[in-house]
Amino acid sequence: MAPIKLYGMLQSTCTQRVILTCSELSIAYELIEVNMMKGEHQALSYTSAHHPFGRVPALEDDDVKLFESRAICAYLLAKSALSGGTAKVSDVNGKSPVALGKFQEAASVEYSYFDPAMKGLAFEKMFKGFMGKGEADQEVVETLTAQLKKTLDLYEQRLKGQDYLTGKDFTLIDLYHVPWVAFMPRIGLENEITSRPNFEAWWKRINERQSWKDLQVKMAH
């Protein structure tokens, strides 16, 4: 089977989600670099063929084209399950309505609260300056930090008595969080991990996964 084509940047947290999924599912991929610093993601050749909104990542798998990291990850997991792959990522499809509901609830929390808070804080605390857009807006930082804290407090509660965010098994929900949690120390938020023992224990379990170890090696080069 030919490797899938993954259009993105190794430094992109969204691209990292898909790479982690490929690693967990033992799916071969070819990373086709899209240089966002040079604006390649906004080129008509890219938006017309891969991602109409000019973002990364995007996927080509024979005649299948997809964009948006979570959609790609879900597709890869479903495809792996159909092909009889030995996935290390639990699939909720076919499980109980309660399991499905809990999964979708956790997915919504990650997408609606955790991700926007981290994305906004990374912009205000780091990328805003790099882009020459001035100093961080402290009011925005305070609002986003409060949202992040509330979300992590929920995770701390959920992780009491269970290893992962939806229960005993590692799922895509856990994987979706990995790139941004890893980014937290870079913007002065390491204490938000270490001050929550259940969440910190979850993060230590994540750090033992080979997929994350391998990705860290790739990013270091």
PDB file of C-alpha atoms in Angstrom:
ATOM      1  CA  MET A   1       0.000   0.000   0.000  1.00  0.00           C
ATOM      2  CA  ALA A   2       1.375   3.398  -1.009  1.00  0.00           C
ATOM      3  CA  PRO A   3       2.002   5.899   1.788  1.00  0.00           C
ATOM      4  CA  ILE A   4      -0.658   8.531   2.277  1.00  0.00           C
ATOM      5  CA  LYS A   5       0.329  12.067   1.314  1.00  0.00           C
ATOM      6  CA  LEU A   6       0.180  14.517   4.187  1.00  0.00           C
ATOM      7  CA  TYR A   7       0.462  18.202   3.334  1.00  0.00           C
ATOM      8  CA  GLY A   8       1.571  20.271   6.304  1.00  0.00           C
ATOM      9  CA  MET A   9       4.401  21.539   8.495  1.00  0.00           C
ATOM     10  CA  LEU A  10       6.154  19.561  11.200  1.00  0.00           C
ATOM     11  CA  GLN A  11       5.971  22.623  13.468  1.00  0.00           C
ATOM     12  CA  SER A  12       2.178  22.794  13.098  1.00  0.00           C
ATOM     13  CA  THR A  13       0.278  21.361  16.072  1.00  0.00           C
ATOM     14  CA  CYS A  14      -2.520  20.260  13.739  1.00  0.00           C
ATOM     15  CA  THR A  15      -0.076  18.431  11.477  1.00  0.00           C
ATOM     16  CA  GLN A  16       1.466  16.821  14.554  1.00  0.00           C
ATOM     17  CA  ARG A  17      -1.926  15.321  15.475  1.00  0.00           C
ATOM     18  CA  VAL A  18      -2.062  13.458  12.183  1.00  0.00           C
ATOM     19  CA  ILE A  19       1.558  12.318  12.409  1.00  0.00           C
ATOM     20  CA  LEU A  20       0.882  10.937  15.894  1.00  0.00           C
ATOM     21  CA  THR A  21      -2.175   9.100  14.575  1.00  0.00           C
ATOM     22  CA  CYS A  22      -0.200   7.590  11.713  1.00  0.00           C
ATOM     23  CA  SER A  23       2.459   6.447  14.148  1.00  0.00           C
ATOM     24  CA  GLU A  24      -0.044   4.926  16.577  1.00  0.00           C
ATOM     25  CA  LEU A  25      -1.773   3.069  13.731  1.00  0.00           C
ATOM     26  CA  SER A  26       1.450   2.106  11.890  1.00  0.00           C
ATOM     27  CA  ILE A  27       0.299   3.949   8.765  1.00  0.00           C
ATOM     28  CA  ALA A  28       3.027   4.990   6.332  1.00  0.00           C
ATOM     29  CA  TYR A  29       2.894   8.622   5.237  1.00  0.00           C
ATOM     30  CA  GLU A  30       4.835  11.088   3.129  1.00  0.00           C
ATOM     31  CA  LEU A  31       5.008  14.571   4.625  1.00  0.00           C
ATOM     32  CA  ILE A  32       4.866  17.154   1.861  1.00  0.00           C
ATOM     33  CA  GLU A  33       6.095  20.373   3.404  1.00  0.00           C
ATOM     34  CA  VAL A  34       3.859  23.417   3.038  1.00  0.00           C
ATOM     35  CA  ASN A  35       5.961  26.429   3.980  1.00  0.00           C
ATOM     36  CA  MET A  36       3.509  28.695   5.765  1.00  0.00           C
ATOM     37  CA  MET A  37       6.240  31.265   6.453  1.00  0.00           C
ATOM     38  CA  LYS A  38       6.415  31.805   2.701  1.00  0.00           C
ATOM     39  CA  GLY A  39       2.638  31.800   2.324  1.00  0.00           C
ATOM     40  CA  GLU A  40       2.448  28.535   0.402  1.00  0.00           C
ATOM     41  CA  HIS A  41      -0.745  27.606   2.265  1.00  0.00           C
ATOM     42  CA  GLN A  42      -2.489  30.618   0.722  1.00  0.00           C
ATOM     43  CA  ALA A  43      -1.419  29.897  -2.854  1.00  0.00           C
ATOM     44  CA  LEU A  44      -4.279  29.161  -5.240  1.00  0.00           C
ATOM     45  CA  SER A  45      -2.606  25.904  -6.270  1.00  0.00           C
ATOM     46  CA  TYR A  46      -2.851  24.743  -2.635  1.00  0.00           C
ATOM     47  CA  THR A  47      -6.284  26.079  -1.697  1.00  0.00           C
ATOM     48  CA  SER A  48      -7.902  24.749  -4.856  1.00  0.00           C
ATOM     49  CA  ALA A  49      -6.361  21.304  -4.568  1.00  0.00           C
ATOM     50  CA  HIS A  50      -6.022  20.645  -0.847  1.00  0.00           C
ATOM     51  CA  HIS A  51      -7.513  23.056   1.699  1.00  0.00           C
ATOM     52  CA  PRO A  52     -10.027  25.730   0.619  1.00  0.00           C
ATOM     53  CA  PHE A  53      -9.398  27.764   3.785  1.00  0.00           C
ATOM     54  CA  GLY A  54      -5.626  27.815   3.361  1.00  0.00           C
ATOM     55  CA  ARG A  55      -4.654  25.837   6.428  1.00  0.00           C
ATOM     56  CA  VAL A  56      -2.716  22.666   7.206  1.00  0.00           C
ATOM     57  CA  PRO A  57      -2.875  19.716   7.224  1.00  0.00           C
ATOM     58  CA  ALA A  58      -4.516  18.122   4.231  1.00  0.00           C
ATOM     59  CA  LEU A  59      -4.494  14.480   3.164  1.00  0.00           C
ATOM     60  CA  GLU A  60      -4.448  12.535  -0.082  1.00  0.00           C
ATOM     61  CA  ASP A  61      -5.061   8.795   0.081  1.00  0.00           C
ATOM     62  CA  ASP A  62      -5.495   7.513  -3.472  1.00  0.00           C
ATOM     63  CA  ASP A  63      -8.746   9.188  -4.544  1.00  0.00           C
ATOM     64  CA  VAL A  64      -9.646  10.371  -1.028  1.00  0.00           C
ATOM     65  CA  LYS A  65      -8.939  13.993  -0.151  1.00  0.00           C
ATOM     66  CA  LEU A  66      -9.553  15.417   3.316  1.00  0.00           C
ATOM     67  CA  PHE A  67      -8.648  18.519   5.268  1.00  0.00           C
ATOM     68  CA  GLU A  68      -8.870  19.390   9.000  1.00  0.00           C
ATOM     69  CA  SER A  69      -6.712  17.378  11.387  1.00  0.00           C
ATOM     70  CA  ARG A  70      -9.452  15.764  13.479  1.00  0.00           C
ATOM     71  CA  ALA A  71     -11.370  14.610  10.419  1.00  0.00           C
ATOM     72  CA  ILE A  72      -8.178  13.106   9.021  1.00  0.00           C
ATOM     73  CA  CYS A  73      -7.374  11.325  12.297  1.00  0.00           C
ATOM     74  CA  ALA A  74     -10.893   9.871  12.530  1.00  0.00           C
ATOM     75  CA  TYR A  75     -10.698   8.702   8.914  1.00  0.00           C
ATOM     76  CA  LEU A  76      -7.361   6.988   9.501  1.00  0.00           C
ATOM     77  CA  LEU A  77      -8.637   5.236  12.625  1.00  0.00           C
ATOM     78  CA  ALA A  78     -11.774   4.005  10.845  1.00  0.00           C
ATOM     79  CA  LYS A  79      -9.747   2.838   7.848  1.00  0.00           C
ATOM     80  CA  SER A  80      -7.286   1.009  10.100  1.00  0.00           C
ATOM     81  CA  ALA A  81     -10.134  -0.749  11.921  1.00  0.00           C
ATOM     82  CA  LEU A  82     -11.692  -1.897   8.636  1.00  0.00           C
ATOM     83  CA  SER A  83      -8.381  -3.276   7.421  1.00  0.00           C
ATOM     84  CA  GLY A  84      -7.862  -5.232  10.630  1.00  0.00           C
ATOM     85  CA  GLY A  85      -5.016  -3.076  11.875  1.00  0.00           C
ATOM     86  CA  THR A  86      -3.721  -3.585  15.401  1.00  0.00           C
ATOM     87  CA  ALA A  87      -4.483  -0.102  16.643  1.00  0.00           C
ATOM     88  CA  LYS A  88      -3.146   1.240  19.920  1.00  0.00           C
ATOM     89  CA  VAL A  89      -5.954   3.814  19.836  1.00  0.00           C
ATOM     90  CA  SER A  90      -9.349   2.737  21.143  1.00  0.00           C
ATOM     91  CA  ASP A  91     -12.245   3.175  18.692  1.00  0.00           C
ATOM     92  CA  VAL A  92     -15.644   4.070  20.176  1.00  0.00           C
ATOM     93  CA  ASN A  93     -17.568   3.063  17.052  1.00  0.00           C
ATOM     94  CA  GLY A  94     -19.811   0.097  17.821  1.00  0.00           C
ATOM     95  CA  LYS A  95     -19.513   0.588  21.571  1.00  0.00           C
ATOM     96  CA  SER A  96     -22.279   1.581  23.964  1.00  0.00           C
ATOM     97  CA  PRO A  97     -24.308   4.792  23.576  1.00  0.00           C
ATOM     98  CA  VAL A  98     -22.809   5.970  26.877  1.00  0.00           C
ATOM     99  CA  ALA A  99     -19.249   5.445  25.606  1.00  0.00           C
ATOM    100  CA  LEU A 100     -20.062   7.268  22.388  1.00  0.00           C
ATOM    101  CA  GLY A 101     -21.710  10.125  24.270  1.00  0.00           C
ATOM    102  CA  LYS A 102     -18.756  10.491  26.640  1.00  0.00           C
ATOM    103  CA  PHE A 103     -16.355  10.481  23.714  1.00  0.00           C
ATOM    104  CA  GLN A 104     -18.281  13.176  21.846  1.00  0.00           C
ATOM    105  CA  GLU A 105     -18.604  15.249  25.016  1.00  0.00           C
ATOM    106  CA  ALA A 106     -14.826  15.107  25.522  1.00  0.00           C
ATOM    107  CA  ALA A 107     -14.277  15.897  21.847  1.00  0.00           C
ATOM    108  CA  SER A 108     -16.446  18.987  22.169  1.00  0.00           C
ATOM    109  CA  VAL A 109     -14.582  20.181  25.275  1.00  0.00           C
ATOM    110  CA  GLU A 110     -11.221  19.798  23.517  1.00  0.00           C
ATOM    111  CA  TYR A 111     -12.407  21.571  20.368  1.00  0.00           C
ATOM    112  CA  SER A 112     -14.509  24.309  22.015  1.00  0.00           C
ATOM    113  CA  TYR A 113     -12.544  25.195  25.155  1.00  0.00           C
ATOM    114  CA  PHE A 114      -9.058  23.672  25.400  1.00  0.00           C
ATOM    115  CA  ASP A 115      -7.864  24.244  21.842  1.00  0.00           C
ATOM    116  CA  PRO A 116      -9.098  27.856  21.482  1.00  0.00           C
ATOM    117  CA  ALA A 117      -7.588  28.789  24.848  1.00  0.00           C
ATOM    118  CA  MET A 118      -4.190  27.330  23.992  1.00  0.00           C
ATOM    119  CA  LYS A 119      -4.210  28.662  20.445  1.00  0.00           C
ATOM    120  CA  GLY A 120      -5.046  32.148  21.706  1.00  0.00           C
ATOM    121  CA  LEU A 121      -2.464  32.066  24.492  1.00  0.00           C
ATOM    122  CA  ALA A 122       0.250  30.864  22.119  1.00  0.00           C
ATOM    123  CA  PHE A 123      -0.585  33.747  19.796  1.00  0.00           C
ATOM    124  CA  GLU A 124      -0.644  36.400  22.516  1.00  0.00           C
ATOM    125  CA  LYS A 125       2.410  35.166  24.417  1.00  0.00           C
ATOM    126  CA  MET A 126       4.669  34.132  21.526  1.00  0.00           C
ATOM    127  CA  PHE A 127       3.520  34.418  17.922  1.00  0.00           C
ATOM    128  CA  LYS A 128       2.114  37.942  18.165  1.00  0.00           C
ATOM    129  CA  GLY A 129       5.570  39.331  18.854  1.00  0.00           C
ATOM    130  CA  PHE A 130       7.198  37.205  16.175  1.00  0.00           C
ATOM    131  CA  MET A 131       4.696  38.548  13.651  1.00  0.00           C
ATOM    132  CA  GLY A 132       5.360  42.151  14.616  1.00  0.00           C
ATOM    133  CA  LYS A 133       1.828  42.683  15.894  1.00  0.00           C
ATOM    134  CA  GLY A 134       2.753  44.244  19.196  1.00  0.00           C
ATOM    135  CA  GLU A 135       2.633  43.211  22.816  1.00  0.00           C
ATOM    136  CA  ALA A 136       0.320  40.646  24.351  1.00  0.00           C
ATOM    137  CA  ASP A 137      -3.122  41.936  25.293  1.00  0.00           C
ATOM    138  CA  GLN A 138      -3.184  41.182  29.020  1.00  0.00           C
ATOM    139  CA  GLU A 139      -6.970  41.277  29.219  1.00  0.00           C
ATOM    140  CA  VAL A 140      -7.188  38.622  26.504  1.00  0.00           C
ATOM    141  CA  VAL A 141      -4.453  36.588  28.219  1.00  0.00           C
ATOM    142  CA  GLU A 142      -6.357  36.678  31.521  1.00  0.00           C
ATOM    143  CA  THR A 143      -9.616  35.592  29.883  1.00  0.00           C
ATOM    144  CA  LEU A 144      -7.991  32.735  27.984  1.00  0.00           C
ATOM    145  CA  THR A 145      -5.971  31.630  31.017  1.00  0.00           C
ATOM    146  CA  ALA A 146      -9.165  31.440  33.071  1.00  0.00           C
ATOM    147  CA  GLN A 147     -10.771  29.316  30.351  1.00  0.00           C
ATOM    148  CA  LEU A 148      -7.741  27.034  30.224  1.00  0.00           C
ATOM    149  CA  LYS A 149      -7.679  26.635  34.013  1.00  0.00           C
ATOM    150  CA  LYS A 150     -11.374  25.752  34.085  1.00  0.00           C
ATOM    151  CA  THR A 151     -10.848  23.144  31.375  1.00  0.00           C
ATOM    152  CA  LEU A 152      -7.814  21.625  33.093  1.00  0.00           C
ATOM    153  CA  ASP A 153      -9.717  21.538  36.392  1.00  0.00           C
ATOM    154  CA  LEU A 154     -12.374  19.460  34.626  1.00  0.00           C
ATOM    155  CA  TYR A 155      -9.668  17.133  33.292  1.00  0.00           C
ATOM    156  CA  GLU A 156      -8.170  16.821  36.774  1.00  0.00           C
ATOM    157  CA  GLN A 157     -11.555  15.711  38.062  1.00  0.00           C
ATOM    158  CA  ARG A 158     -12.185  13.339  35.137  1.00  0.00           C
ATOM    159  CA  LEU A 159      -8.770  11.706  35.510  1.00  0.00           C
ATOM    160  CA  LYS A 160      -9.405  10.738  39.092  1.00  0.00           C
ATOM    161  CA  GLY A 161      -9.586   6.942  38.971  1.00  0.00           C
ATOM    162  CA  GLN A 162      -9.016   6.619  35.220  1.00  0.00           C
ATOM    163  CA  ASP A 163      -5.913   6.750  33.044  1.00  0.00           C
ATOM    164  CA  TYR A 164      -7.253   8.692  30.070  1.00  0.00           C
ATOM    165  CA  LEU A 165      -9.662  11.512  29.349  1.00  0.00           C
ATOM    166  CA  THR A 166     -12.589   9.303  28.327  1.00  0.00           C
ATOM    167  CA  GLY A 167     -11.889   6.300  30.529  1.00  0.00           C
ATOM    168  CA  LYS A 168      -9.433   3.425  30.789  1.00  0.00           C
ATOM    169  CA  ASP A 169      -8.345   3.467  27.137  1.00  0.00           C
ATOM    170  CA  PHE A 170      -6.216   5.884  25.108  1.00  0.00           C
ATOM    171  CA  THR A 171      -8.376   7.478  22.407  1.00  0.00           C
ATOM    172  CA  LEU A 172      -8.118  10.197  19.794  1.00  0.00           C
ATOM    173  CA  ILE A 173      -9.255  12.679  22.438  1.00  0.00           C
ATOM    174  CA  ASP A 174      -6.027  12.146  24.377  1.00  0.00           C
ATOM    175  CA  LEU A 175      -4.005  12.328  21.185  1.00  0.00           C
ATOM    176  CA  TYR A 176      -5.639  15.606  20.094  1.00  0.00           C
ATOM    177  CA  HIS A 177      -4.342  17.298  23.256  1.00  0.00           C
ATOM    178  CA  VAL A 178      -0.720  16.214  22.966  1.00  0.00           C
ATOM    179  CA  PRO A 179       0.781  18.972  20.756  1.00  0.00           C
ATOM    180  CA  TRP A 180      -0.671  21.853  22.761  1.00  0.00           C
ATOM    181  CA  VAL A 181       0.046  20.341  26.186  1.00  0.00           C
ATOM    182  CA  ALA A 182       3.652  19.915  25.061  1.00  0.00           C
ATOM    183  CA  PHE A 183       3.656  23.599  24.102  1.00  0.00           C
ATOM    184  CA  MET A 184       2.498  24.833  27.511  1.00  0.00           C
ATOM    185  CA  PRO A 185       5.964  25.114  29.141  1.00  0.00           C
ATOM    186  CA  ARG A 186       7.128  27.257  26.202  1.00  0.00           C
ATOM    187  CA  ILE A 187       4.668  29.990  27.178  1.00  0.00           C
ATOM    188  CA  GLY A 188       5.090  29.786  30.936  1.00  0.00           C
ATOM    189  CA  LEU A 189       2.236  27.392  31.667  1.00  0.00           C
ATOM    190  CA  GLU A 190       4.134  24.369  32.980  1.00  0.00           C
ATOM    191  CA  ASN A 191       2.666  24.950  36.449  1.00  0.00           C
ATOM    192  CA  GLU A 192      -0.803  24.345  35.006  1.00  0.00           C
ATOM    193  CA  ILE A 193       0.358  20.762  34.412  1.00  0.00           C
ATOM    194  CA  THR A 194       2.392  20.129  37.551  1.00  0.00           C
ATOM    195  CA  SER A 195      -0.168  21.680  39.921  1.00  0.00           C
ATOM    196  CA  ARG A 196      -2.745  19.035  38.953  1.00  0.00           C
ATOM    197  CA  PRO A 197      -1.497  15.570  40.017  1.00  0.00           C
ATOM    198  CA  ASN A 198      -3.993  13.537  37.969  1.00  0.00           C
ATOM    199  CA  PHE A 199      -3.383  15.597  34.852  1.00  0.00           C
ATOM    200  CA  GLU A 200       0.379  15.441  35.381  1.00  0.00           C
ATOM    201  CA  ALA A 201       0.158  11.640  35.726  1.00  0.00           C
ATOM    202  CA  TRP A 202      -1.808  11.528  32.452  1.00  0.00           C
ATOM    203  CA  TRP A 203       0.896  13.606  30.769  1.00  0.00           C
ATOM    204  CA  LYS A 204       3.605  11.264  32.077  1.00  0.00           C
ATOM    205  CA  ARG A 205       1.710   8.324  30.538  1.00  0.00           C
ATOM    206  CA  ILE A 206       1.528  10.193  27.241  1.00  0.00           C
ATOM    207  CA  ASN A 207       5.262  10.810  27.347  1.00  0.00           C
ATOM    208  CA  GLU A 208       5.858   7.057  27.498  1.00  0.00           C
ATOM    209  CA  ARG A 209       4.104   6.463  24.178  1.00  0.00           C
ATOM    210  CA  GLN A 210       6.476   5.642  21.356  1.00  0.00           C
ATOM    211  CA  SER A 211       4.556   7.779  18.871  1.00  0.00           C
ATOM    212  CA  TRP A 212       5.243  10.915  20.917  1.00  0.00           C
ATOM    213  CA  LYS A 213       8.874   9.978  21.539  1.00  0.00           C
ATOM    214  CA  ASP A 214       9.389   9.492  17.801  1.00  0.00           C
ATOM    215  CA  LEU A 215       7.745  12.805  16.934  1.00  0.00           C
ATOM    216  CA  GLN A 216       9.918  14.664  19.430  1.00  0.00           C
ATOM    217  CA  VAL A 217      13.002  13.234  17.723  1.00  0.00           C
ATOM    218  CA  LYS A 218      11.707  14.417  14.323  1.00  0.00           C
ATOM    219  CA  MET A 219      11.011  17.912  15.657  1.00  0.00           C
ATOM    220  CA  ALA A 220      14.482  18.153  17.202  1.00  0.00           C
ATOM    221  CA  HIS A 221      16.172  17.832  13.807  1.00  0.00           C
TER     222      HIS A 221
END
